[in-house]
mmCIF file of C-alpha atoms in Angstrom:
data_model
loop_
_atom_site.group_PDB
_atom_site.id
_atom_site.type_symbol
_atom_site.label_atom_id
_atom_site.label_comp_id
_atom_site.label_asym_id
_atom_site.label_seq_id
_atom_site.Cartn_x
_atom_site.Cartn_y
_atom_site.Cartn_z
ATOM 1 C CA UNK A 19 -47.396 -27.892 77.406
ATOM 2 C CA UNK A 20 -48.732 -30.568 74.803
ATOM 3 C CA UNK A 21 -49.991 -28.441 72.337
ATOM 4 C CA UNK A 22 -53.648 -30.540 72.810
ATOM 5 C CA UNK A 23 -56.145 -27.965 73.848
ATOM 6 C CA UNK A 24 -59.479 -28.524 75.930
ATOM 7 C CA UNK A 25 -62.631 -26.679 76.188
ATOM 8 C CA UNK A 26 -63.985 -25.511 78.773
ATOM 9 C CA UNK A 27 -62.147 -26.468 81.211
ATOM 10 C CA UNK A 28 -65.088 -27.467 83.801
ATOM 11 C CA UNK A 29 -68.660 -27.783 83.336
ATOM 12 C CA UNK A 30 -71.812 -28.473 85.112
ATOM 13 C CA UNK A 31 -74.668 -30.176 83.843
ATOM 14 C CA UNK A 32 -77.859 -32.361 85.335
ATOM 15 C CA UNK A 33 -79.174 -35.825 84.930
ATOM 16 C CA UNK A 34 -80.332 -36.752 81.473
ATOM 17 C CA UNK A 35 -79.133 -33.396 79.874
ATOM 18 C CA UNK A 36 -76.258 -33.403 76.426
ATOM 19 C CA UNK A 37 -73.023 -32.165 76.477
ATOM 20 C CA UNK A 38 -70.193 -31.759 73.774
ATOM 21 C CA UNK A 39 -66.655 -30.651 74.484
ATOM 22 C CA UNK A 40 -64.295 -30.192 72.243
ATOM 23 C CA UNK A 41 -60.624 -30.887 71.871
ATOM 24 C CA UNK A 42 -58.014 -28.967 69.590
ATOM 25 C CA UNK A 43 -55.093 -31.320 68.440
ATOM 26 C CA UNK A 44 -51.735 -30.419 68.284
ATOM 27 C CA UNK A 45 -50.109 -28.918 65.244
ATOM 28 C CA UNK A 46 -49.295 -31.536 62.751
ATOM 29 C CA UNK A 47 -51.084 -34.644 64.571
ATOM 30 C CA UNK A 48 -53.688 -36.480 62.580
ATOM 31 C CA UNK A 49 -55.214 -38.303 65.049
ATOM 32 C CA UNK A 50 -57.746 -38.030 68.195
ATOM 33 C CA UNK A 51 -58.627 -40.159 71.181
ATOM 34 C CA UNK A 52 -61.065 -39.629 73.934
ATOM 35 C CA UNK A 53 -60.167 -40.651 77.297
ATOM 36 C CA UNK A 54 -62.458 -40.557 80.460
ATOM 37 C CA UNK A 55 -60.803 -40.644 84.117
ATOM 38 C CA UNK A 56 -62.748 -40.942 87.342
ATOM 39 C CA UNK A 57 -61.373 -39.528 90.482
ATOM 40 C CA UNK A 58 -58.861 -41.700 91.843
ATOM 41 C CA UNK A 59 -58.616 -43.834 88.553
ATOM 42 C CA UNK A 60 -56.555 -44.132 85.235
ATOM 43 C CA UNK A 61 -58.082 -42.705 82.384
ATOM 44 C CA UNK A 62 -60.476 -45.457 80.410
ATOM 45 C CA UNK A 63 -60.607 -45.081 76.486
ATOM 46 C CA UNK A 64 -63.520 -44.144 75.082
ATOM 47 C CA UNK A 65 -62.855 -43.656 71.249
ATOM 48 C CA UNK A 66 -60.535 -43.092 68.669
ATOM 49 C CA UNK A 67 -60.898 -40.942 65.590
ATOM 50 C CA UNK A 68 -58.691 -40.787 62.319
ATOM 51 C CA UNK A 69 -59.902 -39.153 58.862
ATOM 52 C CA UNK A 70 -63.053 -37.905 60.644
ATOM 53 C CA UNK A 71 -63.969 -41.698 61.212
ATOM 54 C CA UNK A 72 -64.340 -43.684 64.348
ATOM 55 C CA UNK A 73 -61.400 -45.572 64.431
ATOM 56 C CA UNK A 74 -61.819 -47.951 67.932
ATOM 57 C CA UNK A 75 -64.219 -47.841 70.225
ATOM 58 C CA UNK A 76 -63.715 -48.532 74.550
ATOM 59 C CA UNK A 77 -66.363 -49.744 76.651
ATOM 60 C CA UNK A 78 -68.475 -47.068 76.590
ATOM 61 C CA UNK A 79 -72.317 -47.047 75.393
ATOM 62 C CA UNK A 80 -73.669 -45.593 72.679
ATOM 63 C CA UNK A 81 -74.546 -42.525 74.118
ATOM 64 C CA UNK A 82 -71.176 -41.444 74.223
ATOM 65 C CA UNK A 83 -70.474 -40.407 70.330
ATOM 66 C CA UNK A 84 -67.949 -38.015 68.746
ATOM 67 C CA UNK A 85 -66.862 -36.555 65.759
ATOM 68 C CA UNK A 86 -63.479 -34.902 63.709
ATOM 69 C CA UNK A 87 -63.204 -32.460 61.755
ATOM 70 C CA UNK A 88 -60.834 -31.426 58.878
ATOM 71 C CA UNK A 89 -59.053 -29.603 60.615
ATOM 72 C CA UNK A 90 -58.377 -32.884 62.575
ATOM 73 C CA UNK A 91 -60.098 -30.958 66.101
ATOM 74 C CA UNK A 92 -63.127 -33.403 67.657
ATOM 75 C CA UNK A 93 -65.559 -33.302 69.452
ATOM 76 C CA UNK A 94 -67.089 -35.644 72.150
ATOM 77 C CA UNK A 95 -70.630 -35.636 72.947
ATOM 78 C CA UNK A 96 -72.632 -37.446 75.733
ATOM 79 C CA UNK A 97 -75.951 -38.036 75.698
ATOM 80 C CA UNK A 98 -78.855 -38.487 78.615
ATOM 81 C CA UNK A 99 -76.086 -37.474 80.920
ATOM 82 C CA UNK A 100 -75.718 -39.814 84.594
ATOM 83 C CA UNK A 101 -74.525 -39.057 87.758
ATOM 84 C CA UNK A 102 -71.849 -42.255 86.916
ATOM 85 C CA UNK A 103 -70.607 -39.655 83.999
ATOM 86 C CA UNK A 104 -68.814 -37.175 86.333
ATOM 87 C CA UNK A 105 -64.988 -37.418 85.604
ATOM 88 C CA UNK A 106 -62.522 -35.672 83.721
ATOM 89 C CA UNK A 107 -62.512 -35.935 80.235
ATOM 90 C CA UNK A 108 -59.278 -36.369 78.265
ATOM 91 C CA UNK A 109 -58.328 -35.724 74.983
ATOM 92 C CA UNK A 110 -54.989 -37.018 73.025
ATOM 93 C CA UNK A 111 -53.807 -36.213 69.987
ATOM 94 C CA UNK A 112 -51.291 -38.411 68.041
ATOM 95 C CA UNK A 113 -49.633 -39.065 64.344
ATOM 96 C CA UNK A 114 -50.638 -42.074 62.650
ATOM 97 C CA UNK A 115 -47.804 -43.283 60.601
ATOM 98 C CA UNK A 116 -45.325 -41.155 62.663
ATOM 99 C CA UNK A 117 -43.846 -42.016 66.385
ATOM 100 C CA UNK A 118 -47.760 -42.211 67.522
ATOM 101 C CA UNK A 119 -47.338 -41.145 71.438
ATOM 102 C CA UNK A 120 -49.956 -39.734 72.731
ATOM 103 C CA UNK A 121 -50.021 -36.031 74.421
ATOM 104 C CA UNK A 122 -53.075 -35.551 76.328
ATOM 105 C CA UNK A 123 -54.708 -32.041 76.725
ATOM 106 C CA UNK A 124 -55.913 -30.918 80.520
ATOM 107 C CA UNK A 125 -59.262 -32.020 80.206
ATOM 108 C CA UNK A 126 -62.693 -30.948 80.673
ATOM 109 C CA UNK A 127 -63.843 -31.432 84.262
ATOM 110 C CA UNK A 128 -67.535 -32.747 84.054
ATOM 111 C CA UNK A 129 -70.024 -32.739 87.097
ATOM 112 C CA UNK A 130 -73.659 -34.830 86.551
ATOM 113 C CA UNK A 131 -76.148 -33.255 89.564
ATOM 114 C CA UNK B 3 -58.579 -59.963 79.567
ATOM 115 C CA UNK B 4 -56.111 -57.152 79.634
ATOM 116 C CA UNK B 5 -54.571 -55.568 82.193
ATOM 117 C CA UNK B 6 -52.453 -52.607 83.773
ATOM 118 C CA UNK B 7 -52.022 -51.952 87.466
ATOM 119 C CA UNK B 8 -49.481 -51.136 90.212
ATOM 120 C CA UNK B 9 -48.086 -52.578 93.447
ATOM 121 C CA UNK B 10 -48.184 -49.617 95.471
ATOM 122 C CA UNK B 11 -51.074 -46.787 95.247
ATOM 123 C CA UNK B 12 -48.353 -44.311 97.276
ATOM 124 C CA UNK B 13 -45.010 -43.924 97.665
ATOM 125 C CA UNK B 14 -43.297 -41.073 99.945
ATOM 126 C CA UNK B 15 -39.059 -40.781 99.694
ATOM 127 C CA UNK B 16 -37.175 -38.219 100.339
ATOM 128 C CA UNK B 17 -35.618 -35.381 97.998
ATOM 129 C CA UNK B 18 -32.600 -36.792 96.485
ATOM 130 C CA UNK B 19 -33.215 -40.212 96.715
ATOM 131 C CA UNK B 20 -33.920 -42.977 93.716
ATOM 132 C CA UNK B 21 -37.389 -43.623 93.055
ATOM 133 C CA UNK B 22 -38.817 -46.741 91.884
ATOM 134 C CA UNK B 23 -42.179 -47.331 91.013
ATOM 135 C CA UNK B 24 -43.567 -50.921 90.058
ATOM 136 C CA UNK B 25 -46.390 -51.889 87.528
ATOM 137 C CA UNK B 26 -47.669 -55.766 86.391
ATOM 138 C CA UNK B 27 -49.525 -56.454 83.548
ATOM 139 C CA UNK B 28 -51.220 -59.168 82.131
ATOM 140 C CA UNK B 29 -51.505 -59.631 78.382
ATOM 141 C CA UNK B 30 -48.505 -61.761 77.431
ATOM 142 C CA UNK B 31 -48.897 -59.985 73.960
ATOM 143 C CA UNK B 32 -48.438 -56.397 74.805
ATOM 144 C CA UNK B 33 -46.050 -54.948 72.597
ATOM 145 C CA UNK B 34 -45.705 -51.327 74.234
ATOM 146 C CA UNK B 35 -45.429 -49.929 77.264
ATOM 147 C CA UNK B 36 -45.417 -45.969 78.425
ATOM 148 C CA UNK B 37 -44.945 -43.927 81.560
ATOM 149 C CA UNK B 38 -47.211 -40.950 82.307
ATOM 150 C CA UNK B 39 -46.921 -38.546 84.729
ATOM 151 C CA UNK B 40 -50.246 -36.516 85.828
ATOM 152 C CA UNK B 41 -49.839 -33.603 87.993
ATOM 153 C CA UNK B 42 -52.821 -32.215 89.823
ATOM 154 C CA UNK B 43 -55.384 -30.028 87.424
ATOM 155 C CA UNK B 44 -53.477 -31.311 84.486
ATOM 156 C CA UNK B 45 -53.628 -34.530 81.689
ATOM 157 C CA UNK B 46 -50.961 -37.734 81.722
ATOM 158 C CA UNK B 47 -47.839 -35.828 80.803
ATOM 159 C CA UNK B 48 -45.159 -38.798 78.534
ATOM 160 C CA UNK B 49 -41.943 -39.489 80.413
ATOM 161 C CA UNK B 50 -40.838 -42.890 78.620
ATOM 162 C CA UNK B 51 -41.509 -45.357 76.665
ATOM 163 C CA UNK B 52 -40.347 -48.857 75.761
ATOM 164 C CA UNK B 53 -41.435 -51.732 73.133
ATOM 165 C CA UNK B 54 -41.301 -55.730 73.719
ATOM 166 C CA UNK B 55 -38.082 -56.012 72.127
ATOM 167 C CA UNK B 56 -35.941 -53.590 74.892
ATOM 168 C CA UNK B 57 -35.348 -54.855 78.446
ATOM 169 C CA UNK B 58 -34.120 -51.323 79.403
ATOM 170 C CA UNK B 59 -34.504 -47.777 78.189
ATOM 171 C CA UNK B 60 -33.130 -44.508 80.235
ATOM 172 C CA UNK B 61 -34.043 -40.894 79.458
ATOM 173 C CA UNK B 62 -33.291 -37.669 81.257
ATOM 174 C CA UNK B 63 -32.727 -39.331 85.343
ATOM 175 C CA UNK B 64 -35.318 -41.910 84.616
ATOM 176 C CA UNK B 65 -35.207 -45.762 83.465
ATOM 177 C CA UNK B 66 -37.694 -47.688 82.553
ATOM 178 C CA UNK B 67 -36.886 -51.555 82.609
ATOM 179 C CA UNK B 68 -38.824 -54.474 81.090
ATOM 180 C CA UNK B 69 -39.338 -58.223 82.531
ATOM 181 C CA UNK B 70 -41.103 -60.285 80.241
ATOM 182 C CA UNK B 71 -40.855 -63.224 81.581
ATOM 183 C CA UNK B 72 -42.538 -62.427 85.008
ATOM 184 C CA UNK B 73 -44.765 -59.608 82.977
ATOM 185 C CA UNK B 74 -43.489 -56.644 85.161
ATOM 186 C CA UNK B 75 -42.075 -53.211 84.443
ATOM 187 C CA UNK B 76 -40.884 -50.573 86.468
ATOM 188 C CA UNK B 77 -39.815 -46.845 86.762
ATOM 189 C CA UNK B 78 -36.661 -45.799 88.138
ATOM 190 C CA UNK B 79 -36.786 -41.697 88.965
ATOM 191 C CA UNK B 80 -33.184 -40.625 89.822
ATOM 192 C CA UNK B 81 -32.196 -38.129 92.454
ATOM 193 C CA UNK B 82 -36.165 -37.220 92.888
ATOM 194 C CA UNK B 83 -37.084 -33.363 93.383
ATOM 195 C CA UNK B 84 -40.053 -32.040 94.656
ATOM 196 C CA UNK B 85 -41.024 -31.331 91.075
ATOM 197 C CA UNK B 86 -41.461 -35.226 90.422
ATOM 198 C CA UNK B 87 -44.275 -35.239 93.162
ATOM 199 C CA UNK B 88 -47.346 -36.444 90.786
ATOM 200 C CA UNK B 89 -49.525 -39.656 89.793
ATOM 201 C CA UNK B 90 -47.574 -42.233 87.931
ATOM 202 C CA UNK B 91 -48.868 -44.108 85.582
ATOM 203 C CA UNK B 92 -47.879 -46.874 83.229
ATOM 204 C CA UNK B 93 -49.768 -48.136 79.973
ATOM 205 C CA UNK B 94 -50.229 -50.646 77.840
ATOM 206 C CA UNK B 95 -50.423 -50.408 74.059
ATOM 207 C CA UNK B 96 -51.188 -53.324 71.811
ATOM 208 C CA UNK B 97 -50.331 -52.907 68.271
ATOM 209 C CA UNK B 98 -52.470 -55.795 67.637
ATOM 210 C CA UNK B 99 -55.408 -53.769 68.371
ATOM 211 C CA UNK B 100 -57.066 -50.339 68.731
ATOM 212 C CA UNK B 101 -54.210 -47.760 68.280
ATOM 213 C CA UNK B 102 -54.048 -45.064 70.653
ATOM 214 C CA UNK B 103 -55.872 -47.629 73.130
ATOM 215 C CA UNK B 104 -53.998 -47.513 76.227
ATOM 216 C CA UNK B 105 -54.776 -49.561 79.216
ATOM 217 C CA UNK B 106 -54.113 -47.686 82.403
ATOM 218 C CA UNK B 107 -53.093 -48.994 85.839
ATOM 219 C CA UNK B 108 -54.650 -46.938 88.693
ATOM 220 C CA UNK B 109 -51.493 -44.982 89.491
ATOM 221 C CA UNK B 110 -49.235 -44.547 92.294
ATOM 222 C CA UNK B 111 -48.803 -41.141 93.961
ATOM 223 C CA UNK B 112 -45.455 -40.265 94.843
ATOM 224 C CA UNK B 113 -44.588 -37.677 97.300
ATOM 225 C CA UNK B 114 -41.129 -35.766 98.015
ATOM 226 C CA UNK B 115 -40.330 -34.618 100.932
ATOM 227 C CA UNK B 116 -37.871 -31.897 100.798
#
């Protein structure tokens, strides 16, 4: 176990509807990044945040925004959901200034209908 | 552009033998490279790393080893279990740009028969 905790774990939603899932870091990282993994892929980055600022940004539109908090947990929301949105959302937490590796959380198992 | 992928999307051995599993990349100015292993229902879980400078790095029964000059890197899983059976994945980091960006390959599933 990483430490990096998801919620929830799965979640439906339909077309053109708002999500947010959240992501708790593990103890004594400072840093959050937001990965997004199709079925059958390798996870794609999506965004990066350090001292509750975006700090990198994927390929990703937009619509796909997130946020930290002081307590260094973040957020990812999606907005006007699409069917092209189902995946599995991933969430890593890592130290800037210290080793920096990544540990990734389970994820939050999205479905667009 | 940038990027990660493997030669094989599967790979089936048998329980005790050596594993190897093969990934190319193509930014000549990746700096750092990292091994994940994802096991069904759960995230990438770290099994090595190496930077630019290594050609070779082993860990607990795995190496991973570094060619440069043909841009290729590979995994080496000694005396594989059933346990290892999972989706391997290597990365690419480049310090030159977005930390905590890794570039994924699309993995290769390996499978252990007992």
């Amino acid at each position: 176990e990483t430490g990096v905790t998801q919620s929830p774990t799965h979640l439906i939603k339909t077309r053109g509807q708002q999500v947010t899932l959240r992501c708790s870091s593990q103890s004594g990282h400072n840093t959050v990044s937001w990965y997004q993994q199709a079925l059958g892929q390798g996870p794609q980055f999506i965004f990066q945040y350090y001292r509750e600022e975006e700090n990198g940004r994927g390929n990703f539109p937009p619509r796909f925004s997130g946020l930290q908090f002081p307590n260094y947990s973040s957020e990812l929301n999606v907005n006007a959901l699409e069917l092209d949105d189902s995946a599995l959302y991933l969430c890593a937490s890592s130290l800037r200034g210290g080793d920096e590796k990544l540990f990734f959380g389970s994820g939050t198992q999205l479905s667009v209908l | 552009g940038e990027s990660v992928g493997l030669h094989l999307p599967t790979l089936s051995v048998q329980e005790g033998d050596n594993s190897i599993i093969n990934c190319a990349y193509s930014n000549s100015a990746s700096d750092y490279f990292i091994w994940y292993k994802q096991e069904s229902g759960k995230g990438p879980q770290f099994i090595i790393d190496i930077r630019s400078n290594m050609d070779k790095r082993q860990g607990q029964r795995v190496t991973v080893l570094l060619n440069k000059t043909v841009k290729h890197l590979s995994l080496q899983i000694a005396a594989t279990q059933p346990g290892d059976s999972a989706v391997y994945f290597c990365a690419d980091q480049n310090y030159g740009g977005s930390q905590g960006n890794l570039i994924f390959g699309k993995g290769t599933k390996l499978s252990v028969k007992p």
